[in-house]
PDB file of C-alpha atoms in Angstrom:
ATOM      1  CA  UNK A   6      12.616  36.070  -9.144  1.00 74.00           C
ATOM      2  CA  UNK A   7      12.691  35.134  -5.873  1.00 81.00           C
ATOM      3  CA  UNK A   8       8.984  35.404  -5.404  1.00 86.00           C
ATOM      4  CA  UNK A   9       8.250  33.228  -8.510  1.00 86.00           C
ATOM      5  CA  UNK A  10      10.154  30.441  -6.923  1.00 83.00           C
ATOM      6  CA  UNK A  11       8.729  30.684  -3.219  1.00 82.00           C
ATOM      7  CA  UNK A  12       5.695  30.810  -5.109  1.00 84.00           C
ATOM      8  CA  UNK A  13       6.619  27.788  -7.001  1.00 80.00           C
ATOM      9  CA  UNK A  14       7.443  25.700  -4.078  1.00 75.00           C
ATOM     10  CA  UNK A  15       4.668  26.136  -2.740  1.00 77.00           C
ATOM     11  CA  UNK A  16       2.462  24.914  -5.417  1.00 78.00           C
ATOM     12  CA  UNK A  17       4.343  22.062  -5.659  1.00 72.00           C
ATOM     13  CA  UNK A  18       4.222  21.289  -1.952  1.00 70.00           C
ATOM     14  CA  UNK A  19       0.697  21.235  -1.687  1.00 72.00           C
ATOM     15  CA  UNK A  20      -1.130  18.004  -1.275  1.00 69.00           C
ATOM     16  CA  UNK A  21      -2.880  18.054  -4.549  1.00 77.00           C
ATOM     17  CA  UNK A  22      -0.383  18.311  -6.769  1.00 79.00           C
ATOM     18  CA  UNK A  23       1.370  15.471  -4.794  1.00 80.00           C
ATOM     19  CA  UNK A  24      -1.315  13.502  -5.226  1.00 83.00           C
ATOM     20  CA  UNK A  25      -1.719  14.468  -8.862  1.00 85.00           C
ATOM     21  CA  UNK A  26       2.164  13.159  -9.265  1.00 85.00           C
ATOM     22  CA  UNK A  27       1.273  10.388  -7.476  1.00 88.00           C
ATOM     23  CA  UNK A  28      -1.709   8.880  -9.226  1.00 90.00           C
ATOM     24  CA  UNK A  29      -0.082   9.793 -12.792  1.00 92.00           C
ATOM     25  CA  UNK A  30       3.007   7.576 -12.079  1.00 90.00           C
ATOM     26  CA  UNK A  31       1.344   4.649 -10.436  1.00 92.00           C
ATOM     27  CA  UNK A  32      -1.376   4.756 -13.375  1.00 93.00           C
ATOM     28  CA  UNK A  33       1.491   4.416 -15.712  1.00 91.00           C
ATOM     29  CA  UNK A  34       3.075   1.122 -14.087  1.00 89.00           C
ATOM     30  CA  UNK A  35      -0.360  -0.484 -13.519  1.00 92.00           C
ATOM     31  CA  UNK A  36      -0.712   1.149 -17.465  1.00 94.00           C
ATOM     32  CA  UNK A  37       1.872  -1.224 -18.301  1.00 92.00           C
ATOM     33  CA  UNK A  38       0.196  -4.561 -16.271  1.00 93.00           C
ATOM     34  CA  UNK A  39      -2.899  -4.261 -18.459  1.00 94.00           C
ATOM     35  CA  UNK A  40      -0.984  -3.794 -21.749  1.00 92.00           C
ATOM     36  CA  UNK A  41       1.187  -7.404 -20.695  1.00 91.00           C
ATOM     37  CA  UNK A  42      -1.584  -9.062 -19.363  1.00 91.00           C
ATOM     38  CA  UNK A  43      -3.397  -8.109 -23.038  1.00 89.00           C
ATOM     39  CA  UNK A  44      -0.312  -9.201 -24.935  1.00 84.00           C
ATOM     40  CA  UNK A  45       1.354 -11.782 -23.428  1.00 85.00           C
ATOM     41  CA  UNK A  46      -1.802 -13.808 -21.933  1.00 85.00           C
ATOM     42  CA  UNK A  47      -5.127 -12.984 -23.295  1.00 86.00           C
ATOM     43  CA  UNK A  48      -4.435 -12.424 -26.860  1.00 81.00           C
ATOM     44  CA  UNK A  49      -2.197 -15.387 -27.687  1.00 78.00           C
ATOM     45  CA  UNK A  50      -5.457 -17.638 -26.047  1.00 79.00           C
ATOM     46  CA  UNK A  51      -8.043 -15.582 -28.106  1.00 77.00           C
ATOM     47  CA  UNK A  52      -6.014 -16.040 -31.285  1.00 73.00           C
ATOM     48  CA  UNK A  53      -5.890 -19.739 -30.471  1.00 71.00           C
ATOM     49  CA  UNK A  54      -9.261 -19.896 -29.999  1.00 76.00           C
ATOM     50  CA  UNK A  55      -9.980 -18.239 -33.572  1.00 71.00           C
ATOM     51  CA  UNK A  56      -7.949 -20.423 -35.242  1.00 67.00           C
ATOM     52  CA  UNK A  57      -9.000 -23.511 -33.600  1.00 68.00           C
ATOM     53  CA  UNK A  58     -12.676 -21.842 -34.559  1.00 71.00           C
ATOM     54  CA  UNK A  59     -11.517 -21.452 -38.401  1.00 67.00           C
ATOM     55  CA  UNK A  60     -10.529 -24.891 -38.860  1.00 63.00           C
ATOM     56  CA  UNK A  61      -6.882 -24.227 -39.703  1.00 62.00           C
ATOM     57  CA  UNK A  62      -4.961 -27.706 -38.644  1.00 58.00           C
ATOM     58  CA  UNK A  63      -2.520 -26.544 -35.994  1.00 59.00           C
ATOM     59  CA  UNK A  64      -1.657 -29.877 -34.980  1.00 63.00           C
ATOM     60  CA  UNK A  65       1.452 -32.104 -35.536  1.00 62.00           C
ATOM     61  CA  UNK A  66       1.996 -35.430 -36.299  1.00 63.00           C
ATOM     62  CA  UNK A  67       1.294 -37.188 -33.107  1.00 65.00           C
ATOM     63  CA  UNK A  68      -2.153 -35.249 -33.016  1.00 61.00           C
ATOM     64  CA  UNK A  69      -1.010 -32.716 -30.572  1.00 63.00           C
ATOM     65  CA  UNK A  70      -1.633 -29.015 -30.609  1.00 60.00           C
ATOM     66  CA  UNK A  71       1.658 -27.616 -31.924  1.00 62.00           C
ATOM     67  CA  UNK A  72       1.878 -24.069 -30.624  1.00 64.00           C
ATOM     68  CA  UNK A  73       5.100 -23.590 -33.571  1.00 66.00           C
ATOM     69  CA  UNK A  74       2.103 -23.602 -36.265  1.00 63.00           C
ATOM     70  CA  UNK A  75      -0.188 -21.760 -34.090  1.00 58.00           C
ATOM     71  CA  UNK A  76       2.497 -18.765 -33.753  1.00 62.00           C
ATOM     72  CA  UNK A  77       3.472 -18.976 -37.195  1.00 61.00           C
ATOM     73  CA  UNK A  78      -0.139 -18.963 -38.927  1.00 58.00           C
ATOM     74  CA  UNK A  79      -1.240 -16.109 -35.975  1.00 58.00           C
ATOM     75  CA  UNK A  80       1.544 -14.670 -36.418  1.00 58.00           C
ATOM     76  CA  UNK A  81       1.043 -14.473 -32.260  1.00 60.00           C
ATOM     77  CA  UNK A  82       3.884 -15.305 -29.510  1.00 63.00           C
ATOM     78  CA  UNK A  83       3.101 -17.529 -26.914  1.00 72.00           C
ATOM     79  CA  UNK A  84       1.486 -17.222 -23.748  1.00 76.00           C
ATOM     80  CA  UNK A  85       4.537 -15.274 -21.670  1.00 81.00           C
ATOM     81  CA  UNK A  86       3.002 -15.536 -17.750  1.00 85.00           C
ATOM     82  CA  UNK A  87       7.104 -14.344 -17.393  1.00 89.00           C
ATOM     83  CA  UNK A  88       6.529 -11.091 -19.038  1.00 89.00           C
ATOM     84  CA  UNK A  89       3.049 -10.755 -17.116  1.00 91.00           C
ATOM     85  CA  UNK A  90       4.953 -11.591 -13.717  1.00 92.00           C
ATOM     86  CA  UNK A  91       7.449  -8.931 -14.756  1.00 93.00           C
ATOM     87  CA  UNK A  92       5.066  -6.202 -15.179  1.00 93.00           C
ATOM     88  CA  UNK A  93       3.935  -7.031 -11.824  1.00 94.00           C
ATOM     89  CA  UNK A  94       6.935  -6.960 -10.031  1.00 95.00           C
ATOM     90  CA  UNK A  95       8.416  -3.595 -11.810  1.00 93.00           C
ATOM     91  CA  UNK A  96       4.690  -2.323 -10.484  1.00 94.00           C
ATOM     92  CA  UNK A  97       5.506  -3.260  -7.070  1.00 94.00           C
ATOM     93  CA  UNK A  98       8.667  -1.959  -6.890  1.00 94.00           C
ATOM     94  CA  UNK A  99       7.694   1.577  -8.098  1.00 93.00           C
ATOM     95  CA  UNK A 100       4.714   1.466  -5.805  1.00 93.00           C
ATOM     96  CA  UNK A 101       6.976   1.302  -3.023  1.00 95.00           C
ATOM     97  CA  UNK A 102       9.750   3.689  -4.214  1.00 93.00           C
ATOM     98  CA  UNK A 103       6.583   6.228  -4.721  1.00 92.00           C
ATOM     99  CA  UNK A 104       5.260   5.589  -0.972  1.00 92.00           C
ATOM    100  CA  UNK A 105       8.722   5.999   0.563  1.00 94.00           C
ATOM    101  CA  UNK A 106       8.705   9.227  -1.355  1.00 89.00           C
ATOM    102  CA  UNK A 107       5.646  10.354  -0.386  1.00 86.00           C
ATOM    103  CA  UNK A 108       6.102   9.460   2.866  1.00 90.00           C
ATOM    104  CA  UNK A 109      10.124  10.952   3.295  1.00 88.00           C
ATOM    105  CA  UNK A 110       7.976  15.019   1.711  1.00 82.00           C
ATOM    106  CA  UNK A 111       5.361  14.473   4.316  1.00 81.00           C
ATOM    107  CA  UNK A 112       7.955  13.988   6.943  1.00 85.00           C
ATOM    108  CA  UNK A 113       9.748  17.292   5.308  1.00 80.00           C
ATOM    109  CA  UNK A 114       6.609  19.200   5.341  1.00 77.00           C
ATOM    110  CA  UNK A 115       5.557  18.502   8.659  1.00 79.00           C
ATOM    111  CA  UNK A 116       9.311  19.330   9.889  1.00 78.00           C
ATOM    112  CA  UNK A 117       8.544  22.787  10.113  1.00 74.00           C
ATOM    113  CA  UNK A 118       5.033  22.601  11.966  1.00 73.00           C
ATOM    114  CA  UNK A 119       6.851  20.697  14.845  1.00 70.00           C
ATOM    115  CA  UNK A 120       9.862  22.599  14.955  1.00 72.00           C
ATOM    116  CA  UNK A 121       7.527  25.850  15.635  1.00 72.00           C
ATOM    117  CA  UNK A 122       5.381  23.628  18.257  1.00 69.00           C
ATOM    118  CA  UNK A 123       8.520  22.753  20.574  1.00 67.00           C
ATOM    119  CA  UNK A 124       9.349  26.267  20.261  1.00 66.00           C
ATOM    120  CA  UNK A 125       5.990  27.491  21.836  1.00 62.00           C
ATOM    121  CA  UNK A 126       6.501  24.484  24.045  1.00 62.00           C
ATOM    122  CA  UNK A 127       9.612  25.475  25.562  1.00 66.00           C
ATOM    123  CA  UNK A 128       9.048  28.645  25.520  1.00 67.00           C
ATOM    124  CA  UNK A 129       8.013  29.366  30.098  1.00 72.00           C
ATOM    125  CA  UNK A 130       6.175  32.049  30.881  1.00 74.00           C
ATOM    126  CA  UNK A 131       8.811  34.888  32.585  1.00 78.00           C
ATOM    127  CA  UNK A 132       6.079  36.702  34.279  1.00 82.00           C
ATOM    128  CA  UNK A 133       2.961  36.502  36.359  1.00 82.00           C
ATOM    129  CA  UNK A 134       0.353  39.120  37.776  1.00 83.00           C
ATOM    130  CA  UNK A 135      -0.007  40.289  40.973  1.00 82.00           C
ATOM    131  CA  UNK A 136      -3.205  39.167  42.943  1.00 78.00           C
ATOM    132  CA  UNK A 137      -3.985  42.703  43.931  1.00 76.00           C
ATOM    133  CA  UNK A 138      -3.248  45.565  41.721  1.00 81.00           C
ATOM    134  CA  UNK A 139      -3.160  43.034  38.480  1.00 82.00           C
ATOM    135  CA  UNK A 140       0.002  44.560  37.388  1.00 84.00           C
ATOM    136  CA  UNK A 141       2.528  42.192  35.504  1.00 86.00           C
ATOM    137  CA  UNK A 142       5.440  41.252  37.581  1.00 84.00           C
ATOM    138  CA  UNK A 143       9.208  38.639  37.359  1.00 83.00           C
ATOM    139  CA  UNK A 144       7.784  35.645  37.881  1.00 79.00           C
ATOM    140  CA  UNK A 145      10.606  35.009  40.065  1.00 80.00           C
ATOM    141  CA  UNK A 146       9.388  38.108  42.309  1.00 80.00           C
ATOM    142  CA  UNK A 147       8.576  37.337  46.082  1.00 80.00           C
ATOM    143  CA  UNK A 148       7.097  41.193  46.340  1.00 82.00           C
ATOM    144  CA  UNK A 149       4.916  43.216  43.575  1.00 83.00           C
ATOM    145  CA  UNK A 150       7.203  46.327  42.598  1.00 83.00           C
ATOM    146  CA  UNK A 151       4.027  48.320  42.312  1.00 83.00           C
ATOM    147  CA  UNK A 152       1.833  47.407  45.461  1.00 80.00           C
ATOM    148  CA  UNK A 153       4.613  46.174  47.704  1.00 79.00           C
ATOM    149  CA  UNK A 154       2.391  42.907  48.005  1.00 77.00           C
ATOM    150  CA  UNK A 155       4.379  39.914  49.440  1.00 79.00           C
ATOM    151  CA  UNK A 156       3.299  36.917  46.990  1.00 74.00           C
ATOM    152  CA  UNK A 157       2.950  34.128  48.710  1.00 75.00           C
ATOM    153  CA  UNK A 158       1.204  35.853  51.595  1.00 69.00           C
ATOM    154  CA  UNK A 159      -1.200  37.315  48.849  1.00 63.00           C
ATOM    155  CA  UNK A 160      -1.595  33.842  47.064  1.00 66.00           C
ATOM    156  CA  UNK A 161      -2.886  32.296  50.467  1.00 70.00           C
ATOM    157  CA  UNK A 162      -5.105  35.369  51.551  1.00 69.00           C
ATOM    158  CA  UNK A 163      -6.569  34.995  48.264  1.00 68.00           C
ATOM    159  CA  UNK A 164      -7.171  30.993  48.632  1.00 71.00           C
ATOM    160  CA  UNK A 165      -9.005  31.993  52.008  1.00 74.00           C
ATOM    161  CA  UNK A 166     -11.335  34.486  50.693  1.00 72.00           C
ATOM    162  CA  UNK A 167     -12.049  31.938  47.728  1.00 70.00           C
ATOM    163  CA  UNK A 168     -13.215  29.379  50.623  1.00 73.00           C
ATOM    164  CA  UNK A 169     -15.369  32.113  52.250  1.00 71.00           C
ATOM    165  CA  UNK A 170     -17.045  32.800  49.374  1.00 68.00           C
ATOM    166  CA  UNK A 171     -17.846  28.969  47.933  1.00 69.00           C
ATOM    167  CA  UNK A 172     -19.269  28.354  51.780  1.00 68.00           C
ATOM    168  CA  UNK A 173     -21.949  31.927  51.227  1.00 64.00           C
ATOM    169  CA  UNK A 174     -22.887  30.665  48.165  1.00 57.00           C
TER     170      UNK A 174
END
Protein backbone atom coordinates (compact mmCIF):
# COMPACT_ATOMS: atom_id res chain seq x y z
CA UNK A 1 0.00 0.00 0.00
CA UNK A 2 2.57 2.12 0.70
CA UNK A 3 4.14 1.81 -2.69
CA UNK A 4 0.81 2.58 -4.50
CA UNK A 5 0.71 5.88 -2.76
CA UNK A 6 4.51 6.98 -3.20
CA UNK A 7 3.73 5.94 -6.53
CA UNK A 8 0.72 8.06 -6.61
CA UNK A 9 2.37 11.16 -5.47
CA UNK A 10 4.50 11.09 -7.73
CA UNK A 11 2.31 11.04 -10.68
CA UNK A 12 0.56 13.70 -9.42
CA UNK A 13 3.64 15.82 -8.78
CA UNK A 14 4.86 15.75 -12.09
CA UNK A 15 4.61 18.76 -14.28
CA UNK A 16 2.21 17.35 -16.73
CA UNK A 17 -0.40 16.43 -14.83
CA UNK A 18 -0.13 19.91 -13.16
CA UNK A 19 -0.43 21.39 -16.16
CA UNK A 20 -3.23 19.08 -17.25
CA UNK A 21 -5.15 20.39 -13.85
CA UNK A 22 -4.27 23.57 -14.74
CA UNK A 23 -5.51 24.09 -18.26
CA UNK A 24 -8.84 22.00 -17.41
CA UNK A 25 -9.86 24.51 -14.66
CA UNK A 26 -8.94 27.73 -16.34
CA UNK A 27 -10.75 26.33 -19.63
CA UNK A 28 -13.77 25.94 -17.50
CA UNK A 29 -13.93 29.70 -16.15
CA UNK A 30 -13.00 31.17 -19.57
CA UNK A 31 -15.85 28.14 -20.58
CA UNK A 32 -18.17 30.17 -18.70
CA UNK A 33 -17.04 33.91 -20.38
CA UNK A 34 -18.01 32.60 -23.81
CA UNK A 35 -21.33 31.04 -22.69
CA UNK A 36 -22.27 34.91 -20.96
CA UNK A 37 -20.87 36.76 -23.57
CA UNK A 38 -23.30 34.36 -26.03
CA UNK A 39 -26.26 34.85 -23.71
CA UNK A 40 -26.29 37.91 -22.19
CA UNK A 41 -24.76 40.14 -25.19
CA UNK A 42 -24.75 38.65 -28.56
CA UNK A 43 -27.93 36.81 -28.66
CA UNK A 44 -30.34 39.37 -27.21
CA UNK A 45 -28.74 41.86 -30.31
CA UNK A 46 -29.12 39.01 -32.93
CA UNK A 47 -32.69 38.35 -31.83
CA UNK A 48 -33.30 42.08 -32.14
CA UNK A 49 -31.97 42.18 -35.27
CA UNK A 50 -34.37 39.24 -36.54
CA UNK A 51 -37.21 40.75 -35.36
CA UNK A 52 -36.52 44.16 -36.49
CA UNK A 53 -35.75 42.01 -39.96
CA UNK A 54 -39.37 40.26 -39.70
CA UNK A 55 -41.27 43.32 -39.44
CA UNK A 56 -42.82 42.62 -36.05
CA UNK A 57 -43.64 46.36 -34.54
CA UNK A 58 -41.57 46.46 -31.37
CA UNK A 59 -42.07 49.98 -30.86
CA UNK A 60 -44.23 52.02 -28.39
CA UNK A 61 -46.23 54.83 -28.61
CA UNK A 62 -43.80 57.62 -28.81
CA UNK A 63 -42.06 55.65 -31.76
CA UNK A 64 -39.32 54.32 -29.66
CA UNK A 65 -37.88 50.85 -29.65
CA UNK A 66 -39.50 49.28 -26.58
CA UNK A 67 -37.16 46.52 -25.47
CA UNK A 68 -40.54 45.16 -23.01
CA UNK A 69 -42.09 43.95 -26.52
CA UNK A 70 -38.86 42.93 -27.89
CA UNK A 71 -38.27 40.47 -24.74
CA UNK A 72 -41.70 39.42 -24.66
CA UNK A 73 -42.21 38.51 -28.53
CA UNK A 74 -38.26 36.93 -28.40
CA UNK A 75 -38.95 35.62 -25.60
CA UNK A 76 -35.02 36.99 -25.05
CA UNK A 77 -33.67 39.00 -21.82
CA UNK A 78 -31.91 41.99 -22.32
CA UNK A 79 -28.52 42.81 -23.05
CA UNK A 80 -26.85 42.01 -19.31
CA UNK A 81 -23.00 43.65 -19.88
CA UNK A 82 -23.44 42.95 -15.67
CA UNK A 83 -23.60 39.29 -16.07
CA UNK A 84 -20.78 39.49 -18.89
CA UNK A 85 -18.58 41.68 -16.39
CA UNK A 86 -19.29 39.00 -13.81
CA UNK A 87 -18.03 36.16 -15.73
CA UNK A 88 -15.00 38.14 -16.15
CA UNK A 89 -14.23 38.95 -12.84
CA UNK A 90 -15.06 35.27 -11.29
CA UNK A 91 -12.38 34.36 -14.32
CA UNK A 92 -9.89 36.58 -12.88
CA UNK A 93 -10.17 35.66 -9.59
CA UNK A 94 -9.74 31.87 -10.22
CA UNK A 95 -6.88 32.66 -12.54
CA UNK A 96 -5.10 34.02 -9.74
CA UNK A 97 -6.12 31.54 -6.97
CA UNK A 98 -4.78 28.80 -9.70
CA UNK A 99 -1.28 30.74 -10.17
CA UNK A 100 -0.75 31.17 -6.43
CA UNK A 101 -1.33 27.46 -6.36
CA UNK A 102 0.80 26.60 -8.87
CA UNK A 103 3.26 28.69 -7.80
CA UNK A 104 3.02 27.74 -3.60
CA UNK A 105 3.64 23.25 -5.36
CA UNK A 106 6.52 24.58 -7.33
CA UNK A 107 7.96 26.20 -4.30
CA UNK A 108 7.14 22.65 -2.42
CA UNK A 109 8.73 20.69 -5.10
CA UNK A 110 11.75 22.54 -5.42
CA UNK A 111 12.07 22.49 -1.40
CA UNK A 112 13.70 19.34 -1.50
CA UNK A 113 16.28 19.99 -4.45
CA UNK A 114 17.67 22.96 -2.34
CA UNK A 115 17.58 21.45 0.89
CA UNK A 116 19.99 18.56 -0.64
CA UNK A 117 22.16 21.47 -2.44
CA UNK A 118 23.03 23.37 0.97
CA UNK A 119 23.74 20.06 2.28
CA UNK A 120 26.53 19.32 -0.35
CA UNK A 121 27.31 22.97 0.16
CA UNK A 122 28.12 22.84 3.67
CA UNK A 123 29.35 19.86 3.65
CA UNK A 124 33.99 20.88 3.88
CA UNK A 125 36.15 18.59 2.75
CA UNK A 126 37.91 16.79 6.16
CA UNK A 127 40.84 15.59 4.25
CA UNK A 128 43.51 16.37 1.74
CA UNK A 129 46.43 14.32 0.02
CA UNK A 130 49.80 14.45 0.64
CA UNK A 131 52.07 16.02 -2.14
CA UNK A 132 54.41 13.09 -2.06
CA UNK A 133 53.23 9.66 -1.40
CA UNK A 134 49.43 10.76 -2.52
CA UNK A 135 48.09 9.14 0.50
CA UNK A 136 44.86 10.77 2.07
CA UNK A 137 45.56 12.62 5.19
CA UNK A 138 43.37 15.19 8.31
CA UNK A 139 43.19 18.05 6.57
CA UNK A 140 44.12 19.66 9.69
CA UNK A 141 47.55 17.58 9.58
CA UNK A 142 50.88 19.68 9.57
CA UNK A 143 52.88 16.13 8.87
CA UNK A 144 51.74 13.06 6.46
CA UNK A 145 51.31 9.97 8.93
CA UNK A 146 52.65 7.82 6.16
CA UNK A 147 55.77 9.72 4.66
CA UNK A 148 56.55 11.90 7.65
CA UNK A 149 56.31 14.88 5.05
CA UNK A 150 55.97 18.31 6.80
CA UNK A 151 53.05 20.07 4.68
CA UNK A 152 53.70 23.28 4.29
CA UNK A 153 57.38 22.67 3.60
CA UNK A 154 56.13 20.12 0.88
CA UNK A 155 53.43 22.61 -0.50
CA UNK A 156 56.29 25.25 -1.18
CA UNK A 157 58.97 22.69 -2.53
CA UNK A 158 56.32 21.68 -4.78
CA UNK A 159 55.42 25.47 -5.94
CA UNK A 160 59.30 25.72 -6.71
CA UNK A 161 59.67 22.77 -8.84
CA UNK A 162 56.33 23.94 -10.66
CA UNK A 163 58.35 27.33 -11.51
CA UNK A 164 61.37 25.29 -12.72
CA UNK A 165 59.52 23.45 -14.90
CA UNK A 166 57.13 26.37 -16.65
CA UNK A 167 60.75 28.32 -17.19
CA UNK A 168 62.27 24.64 -19.29
CA UNK A 169 59.36 24.57 -21.13
Amino acid sequence: MGKLMSEFKEFVMRGNVMDLAVGVIIGGAFSSIVTSLCNDVIMPGVSWLVATVSGMDLTNEAGQLDFTKVTSALNIGPISLGNFAAAIINFLIMAIIIFIMVKAVNKLMSLPKALKKTKEEEAEPTTKECPFCCSEINIKATRCPQCTAVLEIAAEALAEEDKKDTKKK
